[in-house]
C-alpha positions in Angstrom: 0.0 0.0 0.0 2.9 2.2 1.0 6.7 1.5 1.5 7.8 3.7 3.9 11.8 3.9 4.1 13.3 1.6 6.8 16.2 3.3 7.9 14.8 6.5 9.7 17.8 8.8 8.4 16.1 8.4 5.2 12.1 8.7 6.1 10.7 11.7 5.1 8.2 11.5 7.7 5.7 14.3 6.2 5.2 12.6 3.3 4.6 9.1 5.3 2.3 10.6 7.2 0.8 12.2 4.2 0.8 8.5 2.4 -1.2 7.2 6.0 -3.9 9.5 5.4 -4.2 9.2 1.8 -4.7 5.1 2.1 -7.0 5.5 4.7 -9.1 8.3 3.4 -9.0 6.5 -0.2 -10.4 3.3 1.5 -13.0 4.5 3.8 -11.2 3.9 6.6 -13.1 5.0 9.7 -10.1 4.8 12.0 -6.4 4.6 11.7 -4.4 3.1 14.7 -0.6 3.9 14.8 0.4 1.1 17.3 4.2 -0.1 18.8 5.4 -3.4 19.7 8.4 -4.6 20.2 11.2 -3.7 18.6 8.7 -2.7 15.8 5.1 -0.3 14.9 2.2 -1.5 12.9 -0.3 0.2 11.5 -3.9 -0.9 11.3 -7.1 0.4 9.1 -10.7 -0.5 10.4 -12.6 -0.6 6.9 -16.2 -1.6 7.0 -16.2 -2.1 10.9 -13.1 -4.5 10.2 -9.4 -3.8 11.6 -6.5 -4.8 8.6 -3.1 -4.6 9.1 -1.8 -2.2 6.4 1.9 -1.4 7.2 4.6 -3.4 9.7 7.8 -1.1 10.1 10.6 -0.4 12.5 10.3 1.3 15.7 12.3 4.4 15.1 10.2 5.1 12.2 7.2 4.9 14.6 8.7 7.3 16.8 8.9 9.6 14.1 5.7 9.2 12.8 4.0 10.2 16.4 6.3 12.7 16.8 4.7 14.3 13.3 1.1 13.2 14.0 1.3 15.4 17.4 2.6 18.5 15.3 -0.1 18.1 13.0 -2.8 17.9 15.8 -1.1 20.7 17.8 0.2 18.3 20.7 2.3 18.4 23.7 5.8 16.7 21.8 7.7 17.6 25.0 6.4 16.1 28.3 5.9 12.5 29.6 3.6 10.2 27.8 0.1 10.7 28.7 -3.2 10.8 27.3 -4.0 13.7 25.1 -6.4 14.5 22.2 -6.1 16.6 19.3 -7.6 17.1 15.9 -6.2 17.6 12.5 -7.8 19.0 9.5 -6.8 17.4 6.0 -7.3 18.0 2.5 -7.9 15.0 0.7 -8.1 16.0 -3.0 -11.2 18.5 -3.3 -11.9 17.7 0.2 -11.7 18.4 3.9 -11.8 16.0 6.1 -11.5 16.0 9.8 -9.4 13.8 11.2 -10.0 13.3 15.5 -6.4 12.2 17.2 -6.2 10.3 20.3 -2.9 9.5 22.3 -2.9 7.3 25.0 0.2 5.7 26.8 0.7 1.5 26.6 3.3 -1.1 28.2 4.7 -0.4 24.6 4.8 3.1 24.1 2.0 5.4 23.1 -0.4 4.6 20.9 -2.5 6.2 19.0 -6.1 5.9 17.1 -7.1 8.6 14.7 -11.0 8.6 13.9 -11.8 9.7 10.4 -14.2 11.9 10.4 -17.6 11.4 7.5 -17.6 14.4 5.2 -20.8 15.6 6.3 -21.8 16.9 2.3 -22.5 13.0 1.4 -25.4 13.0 4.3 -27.9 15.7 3.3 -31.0 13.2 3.3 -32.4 10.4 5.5 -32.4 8.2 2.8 -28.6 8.2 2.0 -28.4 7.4 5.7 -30.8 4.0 5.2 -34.0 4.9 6.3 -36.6 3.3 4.4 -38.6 6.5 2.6 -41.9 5.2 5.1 -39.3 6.4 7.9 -37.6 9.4 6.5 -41.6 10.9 6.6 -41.9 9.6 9.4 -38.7 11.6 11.1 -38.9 14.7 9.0 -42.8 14.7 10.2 -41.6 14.5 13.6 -38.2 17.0 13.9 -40.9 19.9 11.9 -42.3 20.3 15.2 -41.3 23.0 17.4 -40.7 21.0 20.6 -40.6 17.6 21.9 -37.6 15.1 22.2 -36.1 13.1 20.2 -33.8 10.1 21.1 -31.6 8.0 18.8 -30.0 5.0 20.6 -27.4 2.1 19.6 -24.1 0.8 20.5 -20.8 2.8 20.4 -19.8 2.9 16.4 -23.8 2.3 15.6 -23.9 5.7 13.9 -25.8 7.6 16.3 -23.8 11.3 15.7 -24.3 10.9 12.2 -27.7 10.5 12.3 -28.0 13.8 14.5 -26.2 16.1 12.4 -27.9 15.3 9.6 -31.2 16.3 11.8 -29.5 19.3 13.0 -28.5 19.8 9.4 -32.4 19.6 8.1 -33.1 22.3 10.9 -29.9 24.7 10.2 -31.1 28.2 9.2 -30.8 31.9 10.5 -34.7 31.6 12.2 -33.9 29.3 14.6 -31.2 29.4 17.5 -29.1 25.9 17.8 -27.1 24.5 20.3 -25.3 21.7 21.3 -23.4 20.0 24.3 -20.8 17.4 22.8 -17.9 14.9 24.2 -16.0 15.9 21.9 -17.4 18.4 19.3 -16.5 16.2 16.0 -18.2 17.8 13.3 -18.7 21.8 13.1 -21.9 23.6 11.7 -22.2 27.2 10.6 -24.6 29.0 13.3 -24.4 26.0 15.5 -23.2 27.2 18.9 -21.0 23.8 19.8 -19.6 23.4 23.1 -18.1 20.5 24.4 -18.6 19.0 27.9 -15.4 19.7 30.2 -16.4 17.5 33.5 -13.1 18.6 35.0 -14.0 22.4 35.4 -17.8 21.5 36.1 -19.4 21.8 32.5 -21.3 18.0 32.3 -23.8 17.5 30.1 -26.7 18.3 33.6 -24.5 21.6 34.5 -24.1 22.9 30.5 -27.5 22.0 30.0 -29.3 24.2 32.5 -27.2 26.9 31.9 -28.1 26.4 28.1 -31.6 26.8 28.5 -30.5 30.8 29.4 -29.0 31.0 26.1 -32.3 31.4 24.4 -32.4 28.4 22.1 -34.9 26.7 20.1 -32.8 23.4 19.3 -30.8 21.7 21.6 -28.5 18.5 20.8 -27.3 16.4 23.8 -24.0 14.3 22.9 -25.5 11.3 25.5 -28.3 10.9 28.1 -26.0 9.5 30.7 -27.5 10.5 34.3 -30.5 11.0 36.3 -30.2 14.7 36.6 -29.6 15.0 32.7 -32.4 13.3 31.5 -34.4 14.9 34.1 -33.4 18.4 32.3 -33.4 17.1 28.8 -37.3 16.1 29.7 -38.0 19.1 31.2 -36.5 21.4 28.3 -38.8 19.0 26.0 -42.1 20.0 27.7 -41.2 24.2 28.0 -41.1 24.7 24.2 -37.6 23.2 23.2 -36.8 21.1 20.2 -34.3 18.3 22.1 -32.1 15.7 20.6 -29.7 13.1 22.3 -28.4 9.8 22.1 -28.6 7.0 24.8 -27.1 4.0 25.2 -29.7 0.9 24.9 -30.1 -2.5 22.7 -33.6 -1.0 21.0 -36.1 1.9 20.7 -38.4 0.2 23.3 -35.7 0.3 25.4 -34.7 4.1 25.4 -37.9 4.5 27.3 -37.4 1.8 29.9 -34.0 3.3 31.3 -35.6 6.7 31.4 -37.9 5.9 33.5 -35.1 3.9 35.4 -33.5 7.1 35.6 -36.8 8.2 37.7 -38.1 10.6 34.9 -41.8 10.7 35.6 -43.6 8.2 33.4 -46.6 11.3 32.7 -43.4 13.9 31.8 -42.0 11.5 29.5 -45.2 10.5 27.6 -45.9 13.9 27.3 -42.1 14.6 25.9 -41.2 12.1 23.9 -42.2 12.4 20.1 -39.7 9.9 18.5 -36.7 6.9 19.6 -35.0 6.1 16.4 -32.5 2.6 16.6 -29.9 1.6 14.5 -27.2 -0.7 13.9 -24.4 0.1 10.6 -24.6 -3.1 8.0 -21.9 -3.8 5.8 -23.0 -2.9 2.1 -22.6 -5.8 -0.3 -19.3 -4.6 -2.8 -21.6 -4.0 -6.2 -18.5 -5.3 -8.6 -18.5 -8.7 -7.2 -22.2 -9.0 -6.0 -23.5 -12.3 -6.9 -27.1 -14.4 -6.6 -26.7 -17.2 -4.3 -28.2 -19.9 -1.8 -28.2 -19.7 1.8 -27.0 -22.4 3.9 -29.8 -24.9 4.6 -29.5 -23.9 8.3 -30.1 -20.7 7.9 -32.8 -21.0 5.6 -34.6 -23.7 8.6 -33.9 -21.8 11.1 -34.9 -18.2 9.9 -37.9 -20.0 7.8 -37.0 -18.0 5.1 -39.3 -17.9 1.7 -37.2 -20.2 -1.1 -38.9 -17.8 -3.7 -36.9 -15.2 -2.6 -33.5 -14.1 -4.3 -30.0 -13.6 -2.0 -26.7 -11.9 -2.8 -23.8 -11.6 -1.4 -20.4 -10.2 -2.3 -17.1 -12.8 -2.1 -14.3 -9.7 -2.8 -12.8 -8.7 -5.7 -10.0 -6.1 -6.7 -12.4 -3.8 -6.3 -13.4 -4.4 -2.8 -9.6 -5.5 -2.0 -11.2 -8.8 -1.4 -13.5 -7.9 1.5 -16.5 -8.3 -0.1 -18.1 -5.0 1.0 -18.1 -1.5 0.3 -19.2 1.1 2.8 -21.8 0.4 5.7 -25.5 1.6 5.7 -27.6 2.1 9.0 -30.9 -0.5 9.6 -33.1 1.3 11.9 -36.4 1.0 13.9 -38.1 4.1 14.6 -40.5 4.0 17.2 -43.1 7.0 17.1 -44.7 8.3 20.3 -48.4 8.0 19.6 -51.4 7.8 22.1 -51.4 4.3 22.7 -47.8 4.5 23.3 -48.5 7.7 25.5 -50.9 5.7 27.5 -48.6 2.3 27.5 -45.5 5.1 29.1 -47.9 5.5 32.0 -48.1 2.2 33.3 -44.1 1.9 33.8 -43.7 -1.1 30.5 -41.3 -3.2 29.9 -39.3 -3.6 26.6 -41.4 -6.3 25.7 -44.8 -4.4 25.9 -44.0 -1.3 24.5 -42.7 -3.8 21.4 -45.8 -4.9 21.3 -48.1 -2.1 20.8 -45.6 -0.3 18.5 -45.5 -3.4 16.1 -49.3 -3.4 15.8 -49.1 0.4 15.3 -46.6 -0.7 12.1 -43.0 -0.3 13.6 -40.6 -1.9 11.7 -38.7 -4.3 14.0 -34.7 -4.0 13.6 -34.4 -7.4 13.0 -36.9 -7.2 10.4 -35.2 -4.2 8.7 -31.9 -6.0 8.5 -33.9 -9.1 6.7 -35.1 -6.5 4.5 -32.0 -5.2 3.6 -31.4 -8.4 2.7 -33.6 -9.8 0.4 -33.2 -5.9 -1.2 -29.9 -7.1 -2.1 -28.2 -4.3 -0.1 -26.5 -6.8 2.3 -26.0 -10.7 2.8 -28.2 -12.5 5.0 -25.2 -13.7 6.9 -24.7 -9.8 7.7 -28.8 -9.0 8.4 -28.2 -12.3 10.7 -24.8 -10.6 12.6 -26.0 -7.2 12.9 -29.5 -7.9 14.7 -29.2 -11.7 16.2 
């Protein structure tokens, strides 16, 4: 991929770090770890949620190559080794991409993991996100309301920030007054006042958020629903007029309203509050050069009682692909709206199980049964519906 001199009196470091950036942006690399061992540095690419080895080298050139990366990201090159984060803005042909650096001190040396950044121009619409266009009317129906709030959950990597900004991007104009509370602020947006949570100097997501209700805004994003006292506010600023979006950290939509009322938010408060949970999970995208009809395995086809009618693909890699077999991920989500029966349900303290329930016979559409239809779409392999969901 790139050949990097050995001997280190010969690197020219700038344009090996250059090369480490150009590779990873070229491949869709979503994070680039720089990482020592011993007597040697490797360097790894996670491509399609995968990690690859790209590059193995010697250990003065990984000293050198740190020693740049923290220059670029305006780091402490001086001091002991400790954690530190950065960010680094690069131009990668007609574009900019933001590149978010994180330094943090191992057995081995320091290590460090750069997250690359999605160029924010390629997500202007719900659909190029995955929602199904049923669900993009159903969101853009929900966010054109002037308060309420708004939840998208999933697990770390699920693309839950993505799927804000592109909310925050919909709203985004000079009549309305937006502001966020991040950890960290990742992705800027012109008349977006972004400020990032500094728990160390008493700014948490509970502290900046009552003090940003003084601030006279009309949208508020929350980086994560993490506390008590936070989603206490966040509920509150829902029910006084405010437009709120956050993230929290649960396994389904149904479930975003379980651990709020865990976190002792009144069940009436929240049922008056809540308007929309959206869920999600990132699938890998079958690679479209080498996309092929096929079978399933007879297991899979017994066990998921799958119709024999229906045609399968999947991708086995090609040059195209670098023989992964997919190209890019695309987000399968469930998006459970807040209607009366679900009002009424959010009363009675539910479980999970309940609120699935009702919202299925309203017409959610089930994660699992998203991914599936994903699958037969062609999109992804049934293998992958089956691993993101199951």
């Amino acid at each position: 991929m790139f050949t990097p001199k050995q001997n280190s009196k010969l690197v020219d470091v700038t344009q090996t770090v250059e090369n480490i950036f150009f590779h990873a942006v070229n491949q869709g690399a979503s994070d680039i770890h720089i990482e020592p061992s011993v007597g040697e540095m490797f360097i790894r690419y996670r491509v399609d949620g995968i990690m690859k080895v790209v590059f193995k080298g010697d250990r003065t050139l990984f000293e050198t190559i740190i020693a740049r990366v923290k220059v670029l990201a305006i780091l402490d090159t001086t001091g002991l080794p400790r954690p530190q984060e950065g960010k680094i803005m690069y131009k990668h042909k007609d574009k900019d991409i933001d590149f978010r650096v994180s330094i943090f001190p191992t057995s081995m040396g320091e290590a460090v993991v750069i997250r690359v950044l999605e160029n924010m121009k390629e997500y202007d619409n719900f659909l190029n996100l995955g929602f199904s266009p049923e669900q993009t009317t159903l969101i853009e129906g929900t966010i054109k309301k002037p308060y309420g709030l708004v939840l998208v959950t999933g697990p770390n990597g699920s693309g839950k920030s993505t799927t804000l900004f592109t909310i925050l991007k919909k709203l985004n104009c000079v009549e309305r007054s937006i502001a966020t509370l991040e950890d960290p602020v990742e992705r800027h947006l012109e008349m977006v006042r972004q400020t990032q949570i500094d728990p160390d100097n008493g700014l948490g997501f509970a502290e900046g958020l009552r003090f940003l209700l003084r601030q006279d805004p009309d949208i508020i994003m929350v980086g994560e629903i993490r506390d008590k006292e936070t989603a206490q506010i966040a509920v509150q600023a829902a029910i006084t007029g405010h437009l709120v979006l956050a993230t929290i950290h649960t396994n389904n939509a149904a479930g975003a309203i379980v651990r709020l009322i865990n976190m002792q938010v009144e069940p009436f408060l929240l049922a008056t509050s809540l308007r929309l949970v959206t869920a999600q999970r990132l699938g890998r995208v079958n690679c479209p050069h080498c996309r092929e009809e096929y079978v399933p395995p007879p297991e899979i086809i017994k066990r998921l009682n799958l119709d024999s009618h229906t045609t399968y693909y999947h991708s086995l890699g090609c040059d195209q692909c670098e023989g992964r077999g997919t190209s890019g991920r695309i987000g399968i989500h469930e998006l459970l709206v807040v209607d009366r029966p679900i009002e009424n349900l959010i009363l009675s303290c539910p479980s999970d199980d309940q609120i699935n329930e009702v919202a299925a016979k309203n017409g959610m559409i089930s994660l699992r049964d998203a991914a599936f239809k994903k699958a037969k779409e062609g999109v992804i392999s049934i293998e992958e519906a089956i691993r993101v969901v199951e």
